[in-house]
Coordinates of C-alpha atoms in Angstrom, one line a residue:
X34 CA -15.6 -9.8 -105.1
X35 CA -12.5 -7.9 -104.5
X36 CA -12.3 -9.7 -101.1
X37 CA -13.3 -12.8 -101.9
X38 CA -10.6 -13.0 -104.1
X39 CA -8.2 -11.6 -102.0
X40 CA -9.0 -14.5 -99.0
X41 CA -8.5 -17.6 -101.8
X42 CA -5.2 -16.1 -102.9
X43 CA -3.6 -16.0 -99.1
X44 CA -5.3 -19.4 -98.6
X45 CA -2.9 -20.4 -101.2
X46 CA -0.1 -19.2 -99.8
X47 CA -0.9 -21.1 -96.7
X48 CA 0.8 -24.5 -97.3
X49 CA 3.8 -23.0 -98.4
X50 CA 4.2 -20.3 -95.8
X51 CA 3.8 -23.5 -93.5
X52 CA 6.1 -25.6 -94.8
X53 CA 8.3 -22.6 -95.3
X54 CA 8.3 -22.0 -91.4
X55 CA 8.2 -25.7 -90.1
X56 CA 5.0 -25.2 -88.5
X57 CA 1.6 -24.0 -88.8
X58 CA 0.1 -21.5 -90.6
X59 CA -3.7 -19.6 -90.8
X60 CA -5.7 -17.0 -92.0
X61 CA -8.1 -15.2 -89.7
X62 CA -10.7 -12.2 -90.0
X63 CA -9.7 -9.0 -88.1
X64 CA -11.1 -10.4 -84.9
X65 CA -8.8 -13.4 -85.1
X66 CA -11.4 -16.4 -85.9
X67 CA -9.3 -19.1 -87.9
X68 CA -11.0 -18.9 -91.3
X69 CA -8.5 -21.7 -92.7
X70 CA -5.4 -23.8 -91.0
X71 CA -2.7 -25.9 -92.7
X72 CA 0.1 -27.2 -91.0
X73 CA 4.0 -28.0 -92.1
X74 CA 3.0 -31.2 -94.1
X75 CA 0.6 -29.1 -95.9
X76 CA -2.5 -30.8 -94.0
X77 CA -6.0 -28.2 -94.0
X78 CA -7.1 -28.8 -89.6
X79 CA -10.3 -27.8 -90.4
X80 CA -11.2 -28.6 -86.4
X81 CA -9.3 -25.1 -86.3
X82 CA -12.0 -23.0 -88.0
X83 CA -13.6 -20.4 -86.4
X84 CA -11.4 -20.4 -83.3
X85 CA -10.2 -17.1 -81.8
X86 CA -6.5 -16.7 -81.8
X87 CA -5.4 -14.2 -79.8
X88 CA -2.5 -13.1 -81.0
X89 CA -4.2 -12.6 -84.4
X90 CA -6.7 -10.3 -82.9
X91 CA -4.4 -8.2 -81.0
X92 CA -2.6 -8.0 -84.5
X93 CA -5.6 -6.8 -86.5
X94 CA -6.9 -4.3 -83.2
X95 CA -3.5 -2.8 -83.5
X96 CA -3.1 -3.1 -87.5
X97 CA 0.0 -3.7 -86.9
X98 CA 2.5 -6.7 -86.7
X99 CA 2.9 -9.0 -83.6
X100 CA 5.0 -11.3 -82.0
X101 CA 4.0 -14.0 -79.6
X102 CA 3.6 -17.6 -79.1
X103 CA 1.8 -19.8 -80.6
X104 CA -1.6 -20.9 -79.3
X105 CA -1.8 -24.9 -81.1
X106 CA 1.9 -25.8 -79.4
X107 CA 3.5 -24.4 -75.8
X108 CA 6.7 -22.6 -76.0
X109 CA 6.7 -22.7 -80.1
X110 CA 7.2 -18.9 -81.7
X111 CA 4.4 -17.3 -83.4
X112 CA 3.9 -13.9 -85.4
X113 CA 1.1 -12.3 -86.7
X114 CA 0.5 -9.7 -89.9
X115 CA -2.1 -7.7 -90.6
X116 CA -3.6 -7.7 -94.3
X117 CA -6.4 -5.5 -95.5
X118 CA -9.8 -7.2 -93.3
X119 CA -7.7 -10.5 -92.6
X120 CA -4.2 -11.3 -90.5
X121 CA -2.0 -14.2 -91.6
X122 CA -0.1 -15.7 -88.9
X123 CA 2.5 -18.2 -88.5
X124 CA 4.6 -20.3 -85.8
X125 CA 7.2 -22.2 -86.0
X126 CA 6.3 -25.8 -84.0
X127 CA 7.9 -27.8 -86.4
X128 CA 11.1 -26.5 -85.7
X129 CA 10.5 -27.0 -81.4
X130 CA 9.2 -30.3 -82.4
X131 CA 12.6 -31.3 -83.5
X132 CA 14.9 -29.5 -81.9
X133 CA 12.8 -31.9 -78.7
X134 CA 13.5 -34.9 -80.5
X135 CA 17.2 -34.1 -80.9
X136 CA 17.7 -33.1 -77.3
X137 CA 15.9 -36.6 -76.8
X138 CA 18.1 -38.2 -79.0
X139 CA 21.7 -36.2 -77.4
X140 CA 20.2 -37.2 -74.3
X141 CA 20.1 -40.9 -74.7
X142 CA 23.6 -40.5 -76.5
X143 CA 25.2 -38.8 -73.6
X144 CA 26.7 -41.8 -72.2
X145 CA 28.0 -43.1 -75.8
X146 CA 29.5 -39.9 -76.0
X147 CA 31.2 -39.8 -73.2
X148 CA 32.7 -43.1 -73.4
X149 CA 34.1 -42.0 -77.1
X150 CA 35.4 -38.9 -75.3
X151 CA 36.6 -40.6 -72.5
X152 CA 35.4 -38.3 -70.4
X153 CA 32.5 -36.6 -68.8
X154 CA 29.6 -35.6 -71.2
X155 CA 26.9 -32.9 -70.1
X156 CA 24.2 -31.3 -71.2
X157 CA 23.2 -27.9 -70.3
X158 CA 20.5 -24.9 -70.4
X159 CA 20.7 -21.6 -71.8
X160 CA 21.7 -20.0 -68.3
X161 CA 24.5 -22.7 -67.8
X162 CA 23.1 -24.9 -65.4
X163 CA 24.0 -28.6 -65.4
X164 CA 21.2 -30.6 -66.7
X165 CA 22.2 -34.1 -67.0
X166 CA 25.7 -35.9 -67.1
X167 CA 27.0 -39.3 -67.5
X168 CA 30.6 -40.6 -66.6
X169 CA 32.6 -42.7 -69.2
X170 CA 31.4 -45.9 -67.8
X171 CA 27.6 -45.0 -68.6
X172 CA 26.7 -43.9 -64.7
X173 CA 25.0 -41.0 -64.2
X174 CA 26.5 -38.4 -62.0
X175 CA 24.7 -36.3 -60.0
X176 CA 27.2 -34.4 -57.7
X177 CA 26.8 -31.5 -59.6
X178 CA 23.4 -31.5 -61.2
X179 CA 22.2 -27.7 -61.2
X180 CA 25.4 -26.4 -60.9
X181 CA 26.2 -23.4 -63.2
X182 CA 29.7 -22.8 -65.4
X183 CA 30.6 -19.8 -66.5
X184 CA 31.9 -21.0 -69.9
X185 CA 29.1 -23.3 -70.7
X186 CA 26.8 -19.7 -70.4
X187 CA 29.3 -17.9 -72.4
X188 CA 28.8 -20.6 -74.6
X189 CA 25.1 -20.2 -75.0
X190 CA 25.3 -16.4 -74.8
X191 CA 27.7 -16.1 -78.0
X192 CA 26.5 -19.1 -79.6
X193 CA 29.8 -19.9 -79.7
X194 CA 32.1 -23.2 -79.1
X195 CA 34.1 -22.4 -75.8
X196 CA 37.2 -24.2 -74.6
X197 CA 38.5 -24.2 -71.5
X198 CA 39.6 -26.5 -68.6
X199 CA 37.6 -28.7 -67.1
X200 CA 36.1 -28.6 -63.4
X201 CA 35.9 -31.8 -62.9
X202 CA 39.5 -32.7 -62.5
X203 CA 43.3 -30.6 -63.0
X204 CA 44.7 -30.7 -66.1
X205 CA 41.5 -31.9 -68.0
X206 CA 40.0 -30.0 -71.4
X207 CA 36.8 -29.5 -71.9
X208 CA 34.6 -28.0 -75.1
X209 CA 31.3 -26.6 -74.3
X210 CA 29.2 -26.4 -77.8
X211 CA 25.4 -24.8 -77.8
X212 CA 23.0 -26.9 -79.8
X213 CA 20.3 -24.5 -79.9
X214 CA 19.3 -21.3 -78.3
X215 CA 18.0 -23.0 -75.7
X216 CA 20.2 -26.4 -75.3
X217 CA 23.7 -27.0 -75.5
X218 CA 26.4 -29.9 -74.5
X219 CA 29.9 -30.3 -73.2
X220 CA 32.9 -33.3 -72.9
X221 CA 36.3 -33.4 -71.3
X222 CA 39.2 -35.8 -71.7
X223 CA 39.0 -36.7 -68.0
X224 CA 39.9 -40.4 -68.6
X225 CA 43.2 -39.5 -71.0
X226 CA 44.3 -37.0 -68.3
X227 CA 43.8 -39.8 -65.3
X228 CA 46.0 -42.1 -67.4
X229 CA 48.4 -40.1 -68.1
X230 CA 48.2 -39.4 -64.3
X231 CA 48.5 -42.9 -63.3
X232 CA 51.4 -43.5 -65.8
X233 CA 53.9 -40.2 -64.3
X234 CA 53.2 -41.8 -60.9
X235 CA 54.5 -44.9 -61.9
X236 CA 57.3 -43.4 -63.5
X237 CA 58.1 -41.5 -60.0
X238 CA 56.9 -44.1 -57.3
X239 CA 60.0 -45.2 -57.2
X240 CA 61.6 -41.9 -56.7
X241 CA 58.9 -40.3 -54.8
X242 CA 59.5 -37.0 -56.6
X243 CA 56.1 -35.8 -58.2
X244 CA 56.2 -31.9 -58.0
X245 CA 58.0 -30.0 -61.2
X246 CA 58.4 -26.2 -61.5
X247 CA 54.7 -26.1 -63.1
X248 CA 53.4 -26.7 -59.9
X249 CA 54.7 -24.2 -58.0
X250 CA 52.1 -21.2 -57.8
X251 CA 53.0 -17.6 -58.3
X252 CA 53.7 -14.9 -60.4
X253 CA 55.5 -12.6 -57.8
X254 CA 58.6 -10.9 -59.0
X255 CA 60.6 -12.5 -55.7
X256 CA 59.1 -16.3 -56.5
X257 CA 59.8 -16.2 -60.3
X258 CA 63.3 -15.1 -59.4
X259 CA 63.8 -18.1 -56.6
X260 CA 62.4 -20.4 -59.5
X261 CA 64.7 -18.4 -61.9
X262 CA 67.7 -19.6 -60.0
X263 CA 66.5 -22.8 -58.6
X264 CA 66.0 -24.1 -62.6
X265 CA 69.9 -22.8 -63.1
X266 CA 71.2 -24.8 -60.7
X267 CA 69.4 -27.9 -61.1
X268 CA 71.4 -29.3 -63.4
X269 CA 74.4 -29.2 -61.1
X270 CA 76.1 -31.7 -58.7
X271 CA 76.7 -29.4 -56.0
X272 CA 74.6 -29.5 -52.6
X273 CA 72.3 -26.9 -52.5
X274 CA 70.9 -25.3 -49.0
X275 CA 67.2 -24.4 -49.1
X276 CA 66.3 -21.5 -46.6
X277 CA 62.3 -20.9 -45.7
X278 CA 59.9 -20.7 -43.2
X279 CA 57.7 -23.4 -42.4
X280 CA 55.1 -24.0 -44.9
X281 CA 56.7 -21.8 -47.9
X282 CA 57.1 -25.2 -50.0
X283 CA 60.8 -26.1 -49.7
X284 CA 60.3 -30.1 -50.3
X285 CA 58.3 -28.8 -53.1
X286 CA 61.2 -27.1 -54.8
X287 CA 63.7 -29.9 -53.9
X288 CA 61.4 -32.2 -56.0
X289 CA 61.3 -29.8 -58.5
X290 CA 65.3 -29.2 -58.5
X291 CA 65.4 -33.0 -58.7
X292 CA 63.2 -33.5 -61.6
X293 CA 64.7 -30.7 -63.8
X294 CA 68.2 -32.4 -63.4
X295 CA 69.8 -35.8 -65.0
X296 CA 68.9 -37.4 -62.2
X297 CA 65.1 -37.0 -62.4
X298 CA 65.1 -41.0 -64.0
X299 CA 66.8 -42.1 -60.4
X300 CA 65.2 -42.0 -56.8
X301 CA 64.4 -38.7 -54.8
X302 CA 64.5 -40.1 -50.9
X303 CA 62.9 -37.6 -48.8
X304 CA 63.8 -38.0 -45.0
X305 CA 62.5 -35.4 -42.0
X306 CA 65.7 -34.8 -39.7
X307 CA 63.3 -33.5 -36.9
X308 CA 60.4 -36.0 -37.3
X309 CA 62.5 -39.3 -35.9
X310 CA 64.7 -39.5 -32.7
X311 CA 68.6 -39.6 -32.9
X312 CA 69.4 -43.2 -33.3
X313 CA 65.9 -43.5 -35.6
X314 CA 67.8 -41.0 -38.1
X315 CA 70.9 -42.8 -37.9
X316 CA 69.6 -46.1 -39.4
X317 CA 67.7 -44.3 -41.6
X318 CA 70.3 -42.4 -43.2
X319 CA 73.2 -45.0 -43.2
X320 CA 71.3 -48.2 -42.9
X321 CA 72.3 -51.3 -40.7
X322 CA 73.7 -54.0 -41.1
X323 CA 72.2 -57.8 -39.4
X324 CA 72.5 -57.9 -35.5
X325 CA 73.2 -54.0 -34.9
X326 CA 70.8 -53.5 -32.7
X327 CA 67.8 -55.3 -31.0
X328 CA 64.9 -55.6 -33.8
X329 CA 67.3 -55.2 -36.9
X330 CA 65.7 -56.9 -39.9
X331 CA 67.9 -60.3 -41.2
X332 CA 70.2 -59.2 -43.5
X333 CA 70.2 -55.8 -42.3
X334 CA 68.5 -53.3 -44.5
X335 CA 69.9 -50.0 -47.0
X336 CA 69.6 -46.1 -45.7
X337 CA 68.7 -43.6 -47.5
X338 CA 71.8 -42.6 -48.9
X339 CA 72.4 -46.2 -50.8
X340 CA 68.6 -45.9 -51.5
X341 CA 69.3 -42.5 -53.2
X342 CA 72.4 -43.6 -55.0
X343 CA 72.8 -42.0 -58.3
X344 CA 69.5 -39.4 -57.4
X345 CA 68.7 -37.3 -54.8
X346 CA 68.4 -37.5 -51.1
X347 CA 66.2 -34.6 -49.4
X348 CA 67.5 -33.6 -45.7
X349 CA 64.5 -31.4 -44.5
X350 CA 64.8 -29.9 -41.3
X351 CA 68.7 -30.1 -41.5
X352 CA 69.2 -27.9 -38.4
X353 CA 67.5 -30.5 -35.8
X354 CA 70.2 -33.2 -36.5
X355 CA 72.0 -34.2 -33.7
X356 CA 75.5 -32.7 -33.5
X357 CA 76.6 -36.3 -33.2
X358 CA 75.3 -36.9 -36.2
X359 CA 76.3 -34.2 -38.2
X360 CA 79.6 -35.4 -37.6
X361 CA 78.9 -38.8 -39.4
X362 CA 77.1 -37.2 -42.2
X363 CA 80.0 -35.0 -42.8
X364 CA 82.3 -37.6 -43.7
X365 CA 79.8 -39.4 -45.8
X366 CA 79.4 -36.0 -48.2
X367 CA 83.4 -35.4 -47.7
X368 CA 84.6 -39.1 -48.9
X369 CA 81.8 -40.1 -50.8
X370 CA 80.8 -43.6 -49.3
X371 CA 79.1 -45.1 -46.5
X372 CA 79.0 -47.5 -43.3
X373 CA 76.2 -48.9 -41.9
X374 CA 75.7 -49.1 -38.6
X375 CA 77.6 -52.0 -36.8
X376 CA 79.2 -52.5 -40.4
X377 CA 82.4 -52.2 -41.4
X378 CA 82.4 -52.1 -45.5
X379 CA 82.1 -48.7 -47.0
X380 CA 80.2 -48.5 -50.3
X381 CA 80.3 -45.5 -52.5
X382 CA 77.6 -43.4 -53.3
X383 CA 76.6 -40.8 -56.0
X384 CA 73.7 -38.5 -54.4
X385 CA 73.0 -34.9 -54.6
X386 CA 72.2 -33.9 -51.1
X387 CA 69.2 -31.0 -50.9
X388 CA 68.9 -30.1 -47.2
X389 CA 66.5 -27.5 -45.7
X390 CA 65.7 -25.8 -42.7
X391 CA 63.3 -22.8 -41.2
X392 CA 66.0 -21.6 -38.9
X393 CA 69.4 -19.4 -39.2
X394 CA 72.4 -21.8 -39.2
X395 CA 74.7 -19.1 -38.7
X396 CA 73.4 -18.6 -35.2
X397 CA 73.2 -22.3 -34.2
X398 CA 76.8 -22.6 -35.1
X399 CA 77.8 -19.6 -32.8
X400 CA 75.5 -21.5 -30.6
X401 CA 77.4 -25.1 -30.7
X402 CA 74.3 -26.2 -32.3
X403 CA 75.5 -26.7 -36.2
X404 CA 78.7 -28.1 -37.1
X405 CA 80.2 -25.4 -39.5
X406 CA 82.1 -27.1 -41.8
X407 CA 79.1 -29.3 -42.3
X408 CA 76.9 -25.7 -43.2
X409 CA 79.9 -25.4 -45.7
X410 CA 79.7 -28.3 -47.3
X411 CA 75.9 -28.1 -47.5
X412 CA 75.4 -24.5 -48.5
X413 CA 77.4 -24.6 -52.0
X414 CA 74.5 -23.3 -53.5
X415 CA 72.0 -21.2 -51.0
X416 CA 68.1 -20.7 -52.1
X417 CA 65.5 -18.9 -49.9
X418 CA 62.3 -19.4 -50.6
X419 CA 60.3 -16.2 -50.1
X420 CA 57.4 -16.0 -47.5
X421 CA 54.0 -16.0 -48.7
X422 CA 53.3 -12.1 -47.1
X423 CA 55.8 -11.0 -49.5
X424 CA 54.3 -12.1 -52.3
X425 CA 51.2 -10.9 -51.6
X426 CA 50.3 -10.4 -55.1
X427 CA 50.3 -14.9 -55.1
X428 CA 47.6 -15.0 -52.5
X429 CA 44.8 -15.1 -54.9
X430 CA 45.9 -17.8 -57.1
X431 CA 47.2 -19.7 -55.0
X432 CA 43.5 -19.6 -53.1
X433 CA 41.7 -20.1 -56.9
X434 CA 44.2 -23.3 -57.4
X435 CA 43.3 -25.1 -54.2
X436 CA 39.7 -23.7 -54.5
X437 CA 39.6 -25.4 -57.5
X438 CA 41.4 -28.6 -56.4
X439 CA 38.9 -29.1 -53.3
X440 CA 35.5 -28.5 -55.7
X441 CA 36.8 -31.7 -57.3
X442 CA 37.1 -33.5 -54.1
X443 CA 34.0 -32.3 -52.5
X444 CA 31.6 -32.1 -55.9
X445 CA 31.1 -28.7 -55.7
X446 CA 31.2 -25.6 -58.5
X447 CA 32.6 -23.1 -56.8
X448 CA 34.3 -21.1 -59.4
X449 CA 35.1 -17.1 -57.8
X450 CA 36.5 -15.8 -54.6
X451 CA 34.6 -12.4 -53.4
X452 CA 36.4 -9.5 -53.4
X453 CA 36.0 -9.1 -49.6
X454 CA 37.1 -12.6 -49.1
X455 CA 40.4 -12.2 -50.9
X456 CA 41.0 -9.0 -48.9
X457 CA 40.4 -11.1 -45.9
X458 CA 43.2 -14.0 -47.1
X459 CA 45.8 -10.5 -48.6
X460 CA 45.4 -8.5 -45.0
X461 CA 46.4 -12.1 -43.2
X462 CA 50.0 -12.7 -41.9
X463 CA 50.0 -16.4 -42.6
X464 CA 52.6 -17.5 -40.3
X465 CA 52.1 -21.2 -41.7
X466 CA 52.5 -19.8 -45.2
X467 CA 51.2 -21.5 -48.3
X468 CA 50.5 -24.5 -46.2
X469 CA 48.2 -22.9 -44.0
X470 CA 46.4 -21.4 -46.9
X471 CA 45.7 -24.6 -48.4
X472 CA 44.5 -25.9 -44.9
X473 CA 42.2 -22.5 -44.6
X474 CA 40.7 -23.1 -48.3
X475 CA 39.9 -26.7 -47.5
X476 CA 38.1 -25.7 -44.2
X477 CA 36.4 -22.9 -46.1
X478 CA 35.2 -25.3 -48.8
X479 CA 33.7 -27.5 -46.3
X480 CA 31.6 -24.6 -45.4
X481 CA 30.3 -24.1 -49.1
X482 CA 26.1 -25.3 -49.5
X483 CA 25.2 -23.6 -52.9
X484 CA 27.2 -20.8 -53.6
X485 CA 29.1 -20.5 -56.8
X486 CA 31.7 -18.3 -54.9
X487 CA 33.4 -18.5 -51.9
X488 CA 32.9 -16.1 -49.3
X489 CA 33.9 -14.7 -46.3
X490 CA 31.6 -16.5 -43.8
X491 CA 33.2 -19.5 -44.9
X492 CA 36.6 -19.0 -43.7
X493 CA 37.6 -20.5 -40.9
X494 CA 36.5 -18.1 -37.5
X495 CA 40.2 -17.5 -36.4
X496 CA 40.7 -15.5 -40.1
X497 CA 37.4 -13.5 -39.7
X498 CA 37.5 -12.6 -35.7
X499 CA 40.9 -13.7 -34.4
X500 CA 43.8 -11.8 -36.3
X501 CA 43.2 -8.7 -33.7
X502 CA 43.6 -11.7 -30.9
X503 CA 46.8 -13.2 -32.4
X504 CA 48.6 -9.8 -33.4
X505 CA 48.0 -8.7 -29.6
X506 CA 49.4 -12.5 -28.9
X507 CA 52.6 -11.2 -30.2
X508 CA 53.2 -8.2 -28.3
X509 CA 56.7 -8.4 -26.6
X510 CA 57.6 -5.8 -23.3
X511 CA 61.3 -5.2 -23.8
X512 CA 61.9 -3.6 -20.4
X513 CA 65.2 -5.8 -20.1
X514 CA 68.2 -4.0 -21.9
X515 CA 69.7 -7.2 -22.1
X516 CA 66.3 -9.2 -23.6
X517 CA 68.2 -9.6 -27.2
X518 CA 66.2 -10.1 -30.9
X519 CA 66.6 -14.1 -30.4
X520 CA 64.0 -14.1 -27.0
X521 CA 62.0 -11.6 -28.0
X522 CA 61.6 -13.9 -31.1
X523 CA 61.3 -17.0 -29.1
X524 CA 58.8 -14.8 -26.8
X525 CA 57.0 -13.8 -29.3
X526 CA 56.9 -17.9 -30.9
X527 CA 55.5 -19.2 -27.4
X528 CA 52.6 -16.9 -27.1
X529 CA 51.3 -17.4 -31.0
X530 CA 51.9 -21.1 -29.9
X531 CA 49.9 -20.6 -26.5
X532 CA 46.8 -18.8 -27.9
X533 CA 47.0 -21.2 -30.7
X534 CA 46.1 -23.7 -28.3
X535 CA 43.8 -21.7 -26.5
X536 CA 41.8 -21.5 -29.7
X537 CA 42.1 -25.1 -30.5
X538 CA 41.1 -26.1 -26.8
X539 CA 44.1 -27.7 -26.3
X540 CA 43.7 -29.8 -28.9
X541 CA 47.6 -30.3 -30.5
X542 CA 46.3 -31.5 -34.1
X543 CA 43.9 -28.4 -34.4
X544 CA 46.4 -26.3 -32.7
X545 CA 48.9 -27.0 -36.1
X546 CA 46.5 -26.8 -38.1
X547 CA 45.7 -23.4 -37.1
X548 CA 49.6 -22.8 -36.9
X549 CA 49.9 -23.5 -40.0
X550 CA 52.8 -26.2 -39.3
X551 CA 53.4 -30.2 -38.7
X552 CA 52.3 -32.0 -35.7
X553 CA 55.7 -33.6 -35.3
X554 CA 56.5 -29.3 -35.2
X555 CA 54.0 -28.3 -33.0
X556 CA 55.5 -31.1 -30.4
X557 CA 59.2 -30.5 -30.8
X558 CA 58.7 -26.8 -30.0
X559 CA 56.6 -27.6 -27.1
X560 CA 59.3 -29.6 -25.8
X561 CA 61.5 -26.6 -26.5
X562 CA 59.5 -23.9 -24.7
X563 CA 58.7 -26.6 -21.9
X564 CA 54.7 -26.8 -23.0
X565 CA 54.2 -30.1 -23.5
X566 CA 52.4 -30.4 -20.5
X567 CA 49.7 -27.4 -21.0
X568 CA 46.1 -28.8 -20.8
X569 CA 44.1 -26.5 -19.2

């Protein structure tokens, strides 16, 4: 009677314990036959009598509580208690049942959300992993379906919002928010950043000056002190003389100079001294007027002096101008105005002049080679731009920033560099500087299937196998007593340019690639060294 009484009383508790849990709830004898089933609506499922649940019957063999799933719904949570002959057990498939129907429902509102975002909307698992994401426009994309972010798992791990930057483009936000234990979603402002984008290079198009300070990578001691001094003397009028070798990112401080002055409103012209022949430069910097020359444009056309009037005009390469040249430039910086060619009428200008070069003025103008009251006039203000071997320290993000901006471009999450691979890039001499880095982290990238990090078998072969080929490239015999620093220098230059080409088969694009320098270089110093005839 005792028990009898005992099995109608838990019975009774049966509809609430259901609805309690969101799910169902039974009563079983110690070897786990149903005796009576309700589920969350408070519904008896009498077809459920007298079937074995397991995990009931574990729970009464052991007499002790269980945990387990449920065996009416997959995936739903179950427990089971032992009490006196009988077990009560419980699951929870209410609660799976709706947490299904609301990832159905965030599913079909991914793309609504995104579009209120303006932005890319995902949804993602516990571990991470991309499941689904729409653009702003409603397409699907599926570039990086699979994919796993390290914040969106944080995310899910701490149950947690997380904030962060987005990986699909530079500068973007995103918020990664878990749903569930199981199920979580994410959004970036991709579309406000774009805009905003589009609008600062409409601002600059006209002034072709779209690098600041920000973008300029590093947190050396020697670079924040060149940046230091280069923000101090932006706002100046006086010419400033930018020393570095090739590929340390002079143009990209010139830029930055120019937009941290009162001229960043006006036009930045930009013009290569060693890219165009003599009487190229010469119309190029001074203009021309109708009839000059053979194929002068009617009504002549403005150099780059009058186009930079009131801004900033770049001189890169400063030390290839042709000492004829140099002569005219001169008095354009000394009286302020110029002529164009086969004019007659000076006009005045107002333009900071920025000039750079990779090579040691002093010794061209003991040479004949530099016009020294020109270096005078150009080298009021002197900045050299540190090398990137010595700031090694920089190496790393600068490798994570262009990692970064080449995932975008190639749809691929790659998010760490391996320890052995940075090692790799920090033991590297990197002649062509931060140029030839970027150029090495886009060839790695290309190299990337699935991998989340990069690694060293993806950087390019002459970084793994070749740097004991190119440091024996460079080894000099100074036998002569009279073989100064300058040839052994030059010496040195021709051989890394010779293997170089070796490595590249000849091939002059490769070959600067590898070099870490412009083609337009490459070819001017093969002229130089008398190599532009190597083939074979």
């Amino acid at each position: 009677m005792r028990d009898h009484y005992n099995l109608e009383k838990l019975i009774k508790i049966l509809p609430v314990l259901a609805r309690t849990a969101g799910g169902y709830a039974t009563i079983t004898d110690s070897e786990g036959r149903r005796l009576c089933t309700f589920d969350w609506n408070g519904t008896e499922i009498k077809d459920l009598d007298n079937q074995i649940y397991d995990l009931a019957r574990n729970a009464g063999q052991q007499a002790c509580p269980l945990i387990g799933v449920s065996q009416i719904v997959d995936q739903a949570d179950a427990w089971a208690l032992p009490i006196g002959e009988y077990v009560l057990a419980c699951s929870n498939v209410e609660r799976l049942i709706k947490e299904q129907k609301f990832q159905d429902a965030l599913i079909k509102a991914l793309p609504m959300i995104a579009q209120v975002a303006g932005g890319e909307a995902v949804i993602f698992n516990d571990l991470g992993e991309r499941l689904l994401s729409y653009y702003s426009n409603g397409s699907e994309r599926h570039q990086l379906k699979g994919q796993v972010s390290k914040q969106a798992r944080q995310a899910m791990v701490s149950q947690e919002p997380v904030v962060g930057k987005s990986f699909s483009i530079n500068g973007a936000m995103a918020v990664r928010i878990p749903i569930t234990e199981k199920i979580g979603f994410g959004f970036n402002n991709e579309n406000a950043v774009r805009q905003h984008q589009k609008l600062y290079d409409e601002v600059k198009k006209f002034q072709n000056a779209k690098y600041c300070f920000e973008d300029i990578i590093g947190e050396s001691e020697v670079l924040t002190k060149t940046k230091s001094m280069a923000k101090f003397v932006a706002d100046g009028v006086s010419s400033i003389l930018i020393y570095g070798e090739t590929g340390t990112g002079k143009e990209l401080f010139a830029q930055s100079i120019h937009n941290a002055s009162d001229r960043r409103y006006r036009s930045f012209v930009a013009l290569n001294c060693g890219a165009l022949p003599a009487s190229l430069i010469e119309s190029n910097l001074f203009g021309y007027e109708e009839g000059a020359f053979t194929g002068a444009k009617k009504g002549g056309s403005p150099g780059a002096f009058e186009q930079a009037n009131g801004g900033t005009i770049f001189l890169d390469e400063i030390s290839e101008m042709d000492i004829s040249l140099q002569t005219k430039l001169l008095r354009v910086l000394q009286e302020r105005e110029v002529v164009r060619v086969g004019g007659f009428k000076a006009q005045k200008i107002d333009v900071r002049v920025i000039a750079s070069t990779n090579k040691e003025l002093n010794d061209l103008i003991a040479d004949g080679g530099f016009r020294q009251d020109l270096f005078y006039r150009l080298n009021v203000v002197q900045l050299k731009i540190p090398p990137l071997r010595e700031r090694v320290g920089d190496i790393g993000l600068l490798a994570k920033h262009f990692m970064h901006k080449f995932s975008f471009s190639f749809g691929r999450l790659v998010e760490d560099i391996d320890p052995r691979t940075l090692k790799l890039l920090q033991n590297h001499a990197w002649p062509g500087n931060v140029r030839e880095l970027q150029n090495c982290i886009e060839s790695a990238m290309n190299m990337v299937r699935e991998e989340s990090t990069l690694l060293p078998e993806h950087l390019p072969l002459y970084l793994r196998q070749g740097q004991k080929t190119l440091k024996e490239s460079v080894i000099v015999e100074i036998g002569n007593e009279e073989l100064n620093l300058k040839e052994a220098l030059s010496g040195a230059e021709k051989l890394i340019i010779q293997k170089a080409l070796e490595m590249a088969k000849f091939k002059k694009v490769k070959a600067a690639r590898i070099l870490g320098i412009s083609t337009a270089t490459l070819w001017r110093k093969l002229t130089e060294y008398g190599m532009e005839g190597d083939n074979q």
